[in-house]
Tab-separated table of C-alpha atoms in Angstrom:
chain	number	residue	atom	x	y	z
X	14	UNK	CA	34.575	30.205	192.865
X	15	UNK	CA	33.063	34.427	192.158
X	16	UNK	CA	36.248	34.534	190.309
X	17	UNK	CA	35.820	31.675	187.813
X	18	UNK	CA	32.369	32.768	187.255
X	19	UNK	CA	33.240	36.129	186.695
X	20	UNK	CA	35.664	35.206	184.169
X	21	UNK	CA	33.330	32.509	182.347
X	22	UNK	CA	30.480	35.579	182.491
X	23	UNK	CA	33.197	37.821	180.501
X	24	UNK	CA	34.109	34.985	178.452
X	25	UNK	CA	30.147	34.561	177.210
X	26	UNK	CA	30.185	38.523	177.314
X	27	UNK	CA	32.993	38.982	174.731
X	28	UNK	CA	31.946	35.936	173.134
X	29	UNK	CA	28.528	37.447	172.402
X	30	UNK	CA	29.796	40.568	171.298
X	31	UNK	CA	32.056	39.319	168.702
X	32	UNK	CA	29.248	36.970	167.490
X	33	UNK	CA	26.659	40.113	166.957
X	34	UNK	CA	29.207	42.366	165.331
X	35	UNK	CA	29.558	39.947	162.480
X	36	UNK	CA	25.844	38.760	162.128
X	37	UNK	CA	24.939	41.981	160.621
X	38	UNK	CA	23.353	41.205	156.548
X	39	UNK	CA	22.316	42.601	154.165
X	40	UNK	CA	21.190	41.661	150.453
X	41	UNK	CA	22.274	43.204	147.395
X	42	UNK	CA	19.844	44.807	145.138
X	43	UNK	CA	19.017	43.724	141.496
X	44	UNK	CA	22.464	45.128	139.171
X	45	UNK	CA	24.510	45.736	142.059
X	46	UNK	CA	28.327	45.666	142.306
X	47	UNK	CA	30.138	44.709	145.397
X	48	UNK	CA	31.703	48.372	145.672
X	49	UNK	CA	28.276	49.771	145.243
X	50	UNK	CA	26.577	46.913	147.355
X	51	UNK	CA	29.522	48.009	150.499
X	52	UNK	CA	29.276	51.373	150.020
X	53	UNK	CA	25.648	51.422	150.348
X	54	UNK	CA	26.473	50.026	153.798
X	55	UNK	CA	28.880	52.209	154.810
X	56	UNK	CA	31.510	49.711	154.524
X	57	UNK	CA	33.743	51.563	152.174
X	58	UNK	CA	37.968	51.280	151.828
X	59	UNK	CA	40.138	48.329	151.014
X	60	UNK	CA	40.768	46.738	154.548
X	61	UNK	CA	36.387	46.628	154.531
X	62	UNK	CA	36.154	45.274	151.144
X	63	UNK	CA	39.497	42.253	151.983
X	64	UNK	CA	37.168	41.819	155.152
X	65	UNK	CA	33.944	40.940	153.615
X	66	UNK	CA	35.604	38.700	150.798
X	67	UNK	CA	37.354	36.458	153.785
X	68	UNK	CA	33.529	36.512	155.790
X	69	UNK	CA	32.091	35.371	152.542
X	70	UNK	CA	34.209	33.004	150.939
X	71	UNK	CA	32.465	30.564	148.264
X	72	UNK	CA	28.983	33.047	148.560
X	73	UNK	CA	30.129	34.490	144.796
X	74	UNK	CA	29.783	34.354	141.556
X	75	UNK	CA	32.279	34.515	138.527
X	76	UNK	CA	34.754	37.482	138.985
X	77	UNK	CA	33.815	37.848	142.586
X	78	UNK	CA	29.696	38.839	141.435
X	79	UNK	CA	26.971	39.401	143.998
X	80	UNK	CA	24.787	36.559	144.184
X	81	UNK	CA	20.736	37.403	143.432
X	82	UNK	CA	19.342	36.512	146.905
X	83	UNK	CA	21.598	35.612	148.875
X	84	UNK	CA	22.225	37.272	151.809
X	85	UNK	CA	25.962	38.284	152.579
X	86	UNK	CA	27.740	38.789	156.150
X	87	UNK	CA	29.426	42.841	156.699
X	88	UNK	CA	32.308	43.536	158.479
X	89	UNK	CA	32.482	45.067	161.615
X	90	UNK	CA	31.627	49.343	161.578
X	91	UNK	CA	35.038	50.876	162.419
X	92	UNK	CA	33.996	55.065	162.787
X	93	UNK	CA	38.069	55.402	161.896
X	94	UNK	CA	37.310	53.445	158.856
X	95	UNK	CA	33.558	54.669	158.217
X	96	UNK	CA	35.485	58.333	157.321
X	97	UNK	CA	37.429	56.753	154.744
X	98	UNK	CA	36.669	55.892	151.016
X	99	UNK	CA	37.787	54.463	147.745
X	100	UNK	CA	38.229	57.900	146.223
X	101	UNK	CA	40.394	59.288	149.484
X	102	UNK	CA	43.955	58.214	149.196
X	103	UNK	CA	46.145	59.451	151.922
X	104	UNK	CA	49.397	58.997	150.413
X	105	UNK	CA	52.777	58.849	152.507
X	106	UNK	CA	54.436	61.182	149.706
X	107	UNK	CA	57.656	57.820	149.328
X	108	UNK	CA	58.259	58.013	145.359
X	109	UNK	CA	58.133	54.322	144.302
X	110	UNK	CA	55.733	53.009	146.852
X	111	UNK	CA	53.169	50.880	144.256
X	112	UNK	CA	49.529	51.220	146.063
X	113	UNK	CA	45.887	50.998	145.096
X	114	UNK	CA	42.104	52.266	144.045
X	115	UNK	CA	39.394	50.525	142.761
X	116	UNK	CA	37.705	53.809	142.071
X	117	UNK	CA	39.968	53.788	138.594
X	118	UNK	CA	38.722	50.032	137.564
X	119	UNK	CA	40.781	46.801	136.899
X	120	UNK	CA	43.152	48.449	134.466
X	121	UNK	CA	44.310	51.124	135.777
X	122	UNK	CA	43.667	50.518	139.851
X	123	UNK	CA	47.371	50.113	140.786
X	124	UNK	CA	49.690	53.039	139.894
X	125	UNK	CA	53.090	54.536	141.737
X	126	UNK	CA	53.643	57.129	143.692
X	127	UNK	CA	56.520	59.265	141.231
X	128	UNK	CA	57.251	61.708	143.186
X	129	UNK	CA	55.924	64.106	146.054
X	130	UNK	CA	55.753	66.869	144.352
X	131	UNK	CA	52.068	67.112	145.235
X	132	UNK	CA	52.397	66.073	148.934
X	133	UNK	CA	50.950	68.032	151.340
X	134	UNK	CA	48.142	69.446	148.453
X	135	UNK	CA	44.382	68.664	148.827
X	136	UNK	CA	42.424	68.368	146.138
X	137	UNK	CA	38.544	67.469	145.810
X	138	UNK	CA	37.118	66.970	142.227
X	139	UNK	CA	33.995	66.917	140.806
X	140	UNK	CA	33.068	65.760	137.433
X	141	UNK	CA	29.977	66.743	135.279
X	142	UNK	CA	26.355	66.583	136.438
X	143	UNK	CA	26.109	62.533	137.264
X	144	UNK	CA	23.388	60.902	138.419
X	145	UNK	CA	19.866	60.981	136.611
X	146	UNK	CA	20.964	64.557	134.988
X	147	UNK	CA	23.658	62.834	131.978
X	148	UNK	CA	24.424	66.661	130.686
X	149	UNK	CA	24.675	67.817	127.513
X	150	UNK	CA	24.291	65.027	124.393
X	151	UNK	CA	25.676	64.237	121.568
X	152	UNK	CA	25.293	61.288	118.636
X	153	UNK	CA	28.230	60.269	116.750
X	154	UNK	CA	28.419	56.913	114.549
X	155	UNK	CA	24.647	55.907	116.020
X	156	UNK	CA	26.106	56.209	119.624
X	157	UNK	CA	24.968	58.367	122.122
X	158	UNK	CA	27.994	60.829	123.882
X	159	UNK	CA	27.066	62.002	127.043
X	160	UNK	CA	29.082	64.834	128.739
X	161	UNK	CA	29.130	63.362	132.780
X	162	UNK	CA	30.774	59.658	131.534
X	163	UNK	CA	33.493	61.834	128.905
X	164	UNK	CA	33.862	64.236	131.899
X	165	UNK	CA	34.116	61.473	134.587
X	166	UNK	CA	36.526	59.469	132.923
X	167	UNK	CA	38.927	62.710	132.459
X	168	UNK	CA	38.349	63.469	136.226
X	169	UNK	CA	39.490	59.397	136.781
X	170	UNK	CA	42.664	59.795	134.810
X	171	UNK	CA	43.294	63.137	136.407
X	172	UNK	CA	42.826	62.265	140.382
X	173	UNK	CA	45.174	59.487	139.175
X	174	UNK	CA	47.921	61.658	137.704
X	175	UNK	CA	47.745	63.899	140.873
X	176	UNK	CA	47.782	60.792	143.508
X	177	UNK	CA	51.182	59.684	141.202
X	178	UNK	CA	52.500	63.002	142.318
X	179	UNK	CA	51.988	62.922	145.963
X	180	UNK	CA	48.485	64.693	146.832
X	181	UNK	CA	45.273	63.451	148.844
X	182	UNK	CA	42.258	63.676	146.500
X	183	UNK	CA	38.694	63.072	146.965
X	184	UNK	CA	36.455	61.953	144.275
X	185	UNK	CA	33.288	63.565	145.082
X	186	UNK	CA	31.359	61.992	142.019
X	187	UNK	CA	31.669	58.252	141.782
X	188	UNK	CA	30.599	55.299	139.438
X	189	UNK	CA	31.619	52.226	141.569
X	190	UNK	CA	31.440	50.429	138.012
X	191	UNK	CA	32.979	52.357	135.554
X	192	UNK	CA	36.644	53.425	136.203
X	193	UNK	CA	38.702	54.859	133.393
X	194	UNK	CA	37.693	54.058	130.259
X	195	UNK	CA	39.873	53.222	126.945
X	196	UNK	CA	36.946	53.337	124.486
X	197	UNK	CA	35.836	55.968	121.800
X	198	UNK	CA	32.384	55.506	122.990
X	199	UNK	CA	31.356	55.341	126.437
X	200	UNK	CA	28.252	53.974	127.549
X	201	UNK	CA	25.637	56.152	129.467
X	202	UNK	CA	24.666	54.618	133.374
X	203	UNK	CA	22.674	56.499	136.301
X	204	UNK	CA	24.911	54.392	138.889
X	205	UNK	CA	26.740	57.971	139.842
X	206	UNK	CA	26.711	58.810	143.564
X	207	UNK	CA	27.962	61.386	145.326
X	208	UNK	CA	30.313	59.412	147.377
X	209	UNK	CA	28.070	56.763	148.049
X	210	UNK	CA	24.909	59.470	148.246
X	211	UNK	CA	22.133	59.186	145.619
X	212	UNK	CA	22.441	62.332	143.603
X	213	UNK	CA	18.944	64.619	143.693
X	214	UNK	CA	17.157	65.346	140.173
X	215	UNK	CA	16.669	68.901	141.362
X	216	UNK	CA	19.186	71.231	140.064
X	217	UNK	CA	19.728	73.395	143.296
X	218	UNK	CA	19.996	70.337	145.399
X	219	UNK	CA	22.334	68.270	143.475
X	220	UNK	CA	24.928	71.812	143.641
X	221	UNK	CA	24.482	71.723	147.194
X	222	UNK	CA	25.002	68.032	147.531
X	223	UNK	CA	27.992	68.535	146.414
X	224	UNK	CA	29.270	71.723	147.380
X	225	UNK	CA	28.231	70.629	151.048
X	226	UNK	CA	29.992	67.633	150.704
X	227	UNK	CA	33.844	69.288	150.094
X	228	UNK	CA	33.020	71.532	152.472
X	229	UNK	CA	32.701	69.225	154.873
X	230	UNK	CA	35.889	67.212	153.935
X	231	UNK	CA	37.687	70.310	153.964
X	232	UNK	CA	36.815	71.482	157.207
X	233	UNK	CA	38.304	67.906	158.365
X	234	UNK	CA	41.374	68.500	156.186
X	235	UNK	CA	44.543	69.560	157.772
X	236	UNK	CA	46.183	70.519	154.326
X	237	UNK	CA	46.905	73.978	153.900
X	238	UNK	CA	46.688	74.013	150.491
X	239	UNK	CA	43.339	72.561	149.354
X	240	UNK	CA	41.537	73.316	145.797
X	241	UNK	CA	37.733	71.962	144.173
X	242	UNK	CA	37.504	71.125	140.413
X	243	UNK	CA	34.807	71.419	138.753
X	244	UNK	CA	35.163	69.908	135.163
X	245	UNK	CA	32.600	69.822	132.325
X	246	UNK	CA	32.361	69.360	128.481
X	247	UNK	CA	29.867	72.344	127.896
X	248	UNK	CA	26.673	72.091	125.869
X	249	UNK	CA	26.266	74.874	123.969
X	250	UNK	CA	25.450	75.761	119.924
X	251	UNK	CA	26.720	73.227	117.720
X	252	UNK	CA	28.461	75.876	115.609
X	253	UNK	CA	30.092	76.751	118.274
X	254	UNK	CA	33.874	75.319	118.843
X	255	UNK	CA	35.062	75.560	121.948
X	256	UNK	CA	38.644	75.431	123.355
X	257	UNK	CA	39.273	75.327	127.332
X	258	UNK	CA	37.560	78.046	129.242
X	259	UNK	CA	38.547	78.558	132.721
X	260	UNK	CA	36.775	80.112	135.542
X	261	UNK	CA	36.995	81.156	138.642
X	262	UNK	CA	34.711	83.160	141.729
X	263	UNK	CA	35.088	86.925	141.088
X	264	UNK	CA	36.454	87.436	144.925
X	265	UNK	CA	38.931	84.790	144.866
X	266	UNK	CA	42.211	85.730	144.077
X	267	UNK	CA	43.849	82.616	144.133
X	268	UNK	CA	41.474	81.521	142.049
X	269	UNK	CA	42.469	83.301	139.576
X	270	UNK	CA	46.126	83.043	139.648
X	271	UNK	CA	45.278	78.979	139.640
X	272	UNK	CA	42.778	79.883	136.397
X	273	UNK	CA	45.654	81.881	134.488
X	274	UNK	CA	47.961	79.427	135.675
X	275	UNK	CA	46.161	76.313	134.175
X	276	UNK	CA	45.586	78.626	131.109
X	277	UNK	CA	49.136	79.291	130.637
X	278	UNK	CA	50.419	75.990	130.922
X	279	UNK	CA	47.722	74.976	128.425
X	280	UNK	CA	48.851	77.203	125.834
X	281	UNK	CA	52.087	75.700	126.231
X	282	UNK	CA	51.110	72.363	125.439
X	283	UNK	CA	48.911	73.540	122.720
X	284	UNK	CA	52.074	75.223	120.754
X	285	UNK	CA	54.448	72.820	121.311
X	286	UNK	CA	51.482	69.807	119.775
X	287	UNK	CA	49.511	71.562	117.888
X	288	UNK	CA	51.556	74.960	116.676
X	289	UNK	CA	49.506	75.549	113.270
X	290	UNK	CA	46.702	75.256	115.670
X	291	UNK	CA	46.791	78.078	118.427
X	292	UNK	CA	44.885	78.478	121.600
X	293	UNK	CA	41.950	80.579	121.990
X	294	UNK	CA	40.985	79.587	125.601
X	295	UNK	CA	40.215	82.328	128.022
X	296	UNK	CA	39.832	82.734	131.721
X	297	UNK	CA	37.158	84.557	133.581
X	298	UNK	CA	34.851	85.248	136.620
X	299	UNK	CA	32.072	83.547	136.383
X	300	UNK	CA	28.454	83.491	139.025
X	301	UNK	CA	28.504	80.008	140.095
X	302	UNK	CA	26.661	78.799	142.758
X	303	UNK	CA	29.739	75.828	142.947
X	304	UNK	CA	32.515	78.459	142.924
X	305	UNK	CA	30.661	80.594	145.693
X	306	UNK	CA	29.969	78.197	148.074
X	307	UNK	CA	32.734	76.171	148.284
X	308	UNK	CA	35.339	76.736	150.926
X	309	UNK	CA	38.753	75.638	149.087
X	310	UNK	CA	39.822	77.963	146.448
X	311	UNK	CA	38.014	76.600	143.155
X	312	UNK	CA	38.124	76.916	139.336
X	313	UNK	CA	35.578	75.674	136.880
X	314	UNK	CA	36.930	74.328	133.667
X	315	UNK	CA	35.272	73.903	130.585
X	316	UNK	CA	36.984	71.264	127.963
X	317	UNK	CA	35.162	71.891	125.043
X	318	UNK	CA	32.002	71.215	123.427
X	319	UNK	CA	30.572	67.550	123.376
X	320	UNK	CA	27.984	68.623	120.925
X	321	UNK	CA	31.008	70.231	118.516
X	322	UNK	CA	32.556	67.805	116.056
X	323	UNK	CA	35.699	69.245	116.450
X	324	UNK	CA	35.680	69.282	119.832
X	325	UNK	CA	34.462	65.338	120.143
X	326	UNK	CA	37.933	64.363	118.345
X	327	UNK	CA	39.403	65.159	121.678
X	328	UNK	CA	37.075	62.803	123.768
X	329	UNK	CA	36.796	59.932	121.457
X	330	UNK	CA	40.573	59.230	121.710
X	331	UNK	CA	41.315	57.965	125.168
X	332	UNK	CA	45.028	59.211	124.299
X	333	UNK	CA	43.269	62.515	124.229
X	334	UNK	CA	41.663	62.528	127.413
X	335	UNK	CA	44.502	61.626	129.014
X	336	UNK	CA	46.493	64.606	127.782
X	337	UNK	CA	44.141	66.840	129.071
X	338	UNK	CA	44.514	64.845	132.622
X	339	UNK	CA	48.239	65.277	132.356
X	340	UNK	CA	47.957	69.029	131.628
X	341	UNK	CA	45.649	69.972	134.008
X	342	UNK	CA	48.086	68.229	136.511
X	343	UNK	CA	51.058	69.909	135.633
X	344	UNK	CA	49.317	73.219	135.866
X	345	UNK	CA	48.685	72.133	139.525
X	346	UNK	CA	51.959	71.211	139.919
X	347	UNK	CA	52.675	74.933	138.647
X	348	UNK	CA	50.188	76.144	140.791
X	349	UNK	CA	51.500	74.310	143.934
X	350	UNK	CA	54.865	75.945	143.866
X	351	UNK	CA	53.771	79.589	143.074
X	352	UNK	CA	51.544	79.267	146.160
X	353	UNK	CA	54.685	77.526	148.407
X	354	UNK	CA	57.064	80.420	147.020
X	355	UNK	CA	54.240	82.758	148.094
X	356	UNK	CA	53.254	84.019	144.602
């Protein structure tokens, strides 16, 4: 008879469990996306996001839309799962293997592992200034450019090219709305995060954010070759045309074999499209409290001038941006086998 009551008293145990680990709500704030509304929750990843659609089936609007109000059920906390988000792919290097981010937006979400000519190659990226800080401005045809949404949509296409070829990234700026982009002008938001952390207004403290933030990844990283991008569309005189400047911190030296690399591999591209053209841009140390701090080797690359007409040509056309993605890809491809041939 202790025996059938024990069991029964486990039963109601497990029973009770299960029941509390579900009934955990929340309600999503006014504007807010599901990615941004799990996220929030630290309920980030696929498998989180499949889970809370099944516990919340007919509680949504049209294209799967948070409901004003309405209070929605969150999957279970898993810590394995907790360490993983949309913007950390952890690819098994098998060319052909289809897979998926929502990071990149409807479009372009789903993409194929090419080859594995990346694989074993950490990378974390950063893009612009995000958050309430929109960089430098620019008006063209009565619409406002911005230099974070021109640089984020870049970084999107770029962590994409690199994932097709094999490598873990983390995307340590993120718009859970806006993945890449195929229009001339892109609209302005303050939705950034710093993967899923409100970015700071102070200067100092968004850098550290940030620079904290791949550190810590790294240190949790088992890749043994891991680099931080930093890429921006620099504001500076109007007069001023701008090609791609590279930089890198003045004690790194694989920094700046990565710097003269990218360079290189740039000016390659540059002759064979645009011969008549030439390439002007340069590498160079450069104080920067991103480049400093950060643990993996890092360069800092500058892709012109959103405020230069000139320069805006290039960012208007998504064709455009995506070349740049492409190139700064292959020179990490470049850079990946120098550094595995010991160069």
């Amino acid at each position: 008879m202790k025996y059938i009551r024990l069991i029964i008293f486990s039963i109601l145990i497990i029973s009770s469990v299960s029941v509390y680990s579900q009934s955990e709500k929340d309600t999503p704030r006014n504007g807010e996306g599901i990615h941004a509304f799990l996220r929030r929750n630290k309920r980030t990843g696929t498998d989180n996001l499949n889970k809370f659609l099944e516990l919340n089936k007919g509680k949504f609007g049209k294209e799967t839309s948070l409901l004003k109000d309405v209070s929605y059920l969150l999957p279970d906390t898993d810590k394995d799962n907790t360490n993983k988000t949309e913007s950390e792919v952890l690819v098994s290097g098998q060319t052909g293997k289809k897979t998926e981010n929502k990071l990149f937006g409807e479009k372009y979400a789903e993409y194929t592992i090419k080859s594995d000519k990346l694989k074993g190659a950490c990378f974390f990226l950063s893009s612009g200034h995000g958050g309430p800080d929109p960089g430098a401005m620019a008006e063209v045809d009565g619409y406002e450019l911005c230099e974070d949404e021109y640089a984020y949509d870049i970084t999107l296409r770029f962590a994409r090219n690199l994932m097709e070829e094999g490598a873990t990234v983390y995307m340590i700026i993120q718009d859970a709305e806006d993945g890449i982009r195929d229009d001339r002008y892109l609209s302005n938001s303050k939705r950034e995060t710093c993967m899923g952390a409100t970015i700071p207004l102070n200067q100092i403290a968004r850098l550290k954010q940030r620079t904290d933030k791949i550190n810590s990844l790294s240190k949790r990283s088992k890749a043994k070759y891991k680099r931080s991008v930093f890429i921006h569309l620099d504001s500076r005189s109007q007069k001023q045309q701008l090609d791609v400047f590279f930089y890198y911190s003045k004690n790194s030296t694989a920094g700046k074999k990565l710097a003269n690399t990218m360079r290189e591999t740039f000016s390659d591209h540059y002759d064979k499209h645009q011969p008549d053209r030439g390439f002007t841009g340069t590498v160079s140390t450069r104080t920067l409290y991103v480049l400093d701090k950060t643990l993996p080797v890092g360069i800092y690359a500058e892709l012109g001038n959103i405020q230069n007409s000139f320069d805006q040509r290039r960012f208007l056309q998504s064709d455009n941006r995506q070349a740049l993605a492409n190139w700064m890809c292959r020179g990490f491809i470049k850079d990946y086998e120098n550094w595995k041939k010991g160069k």
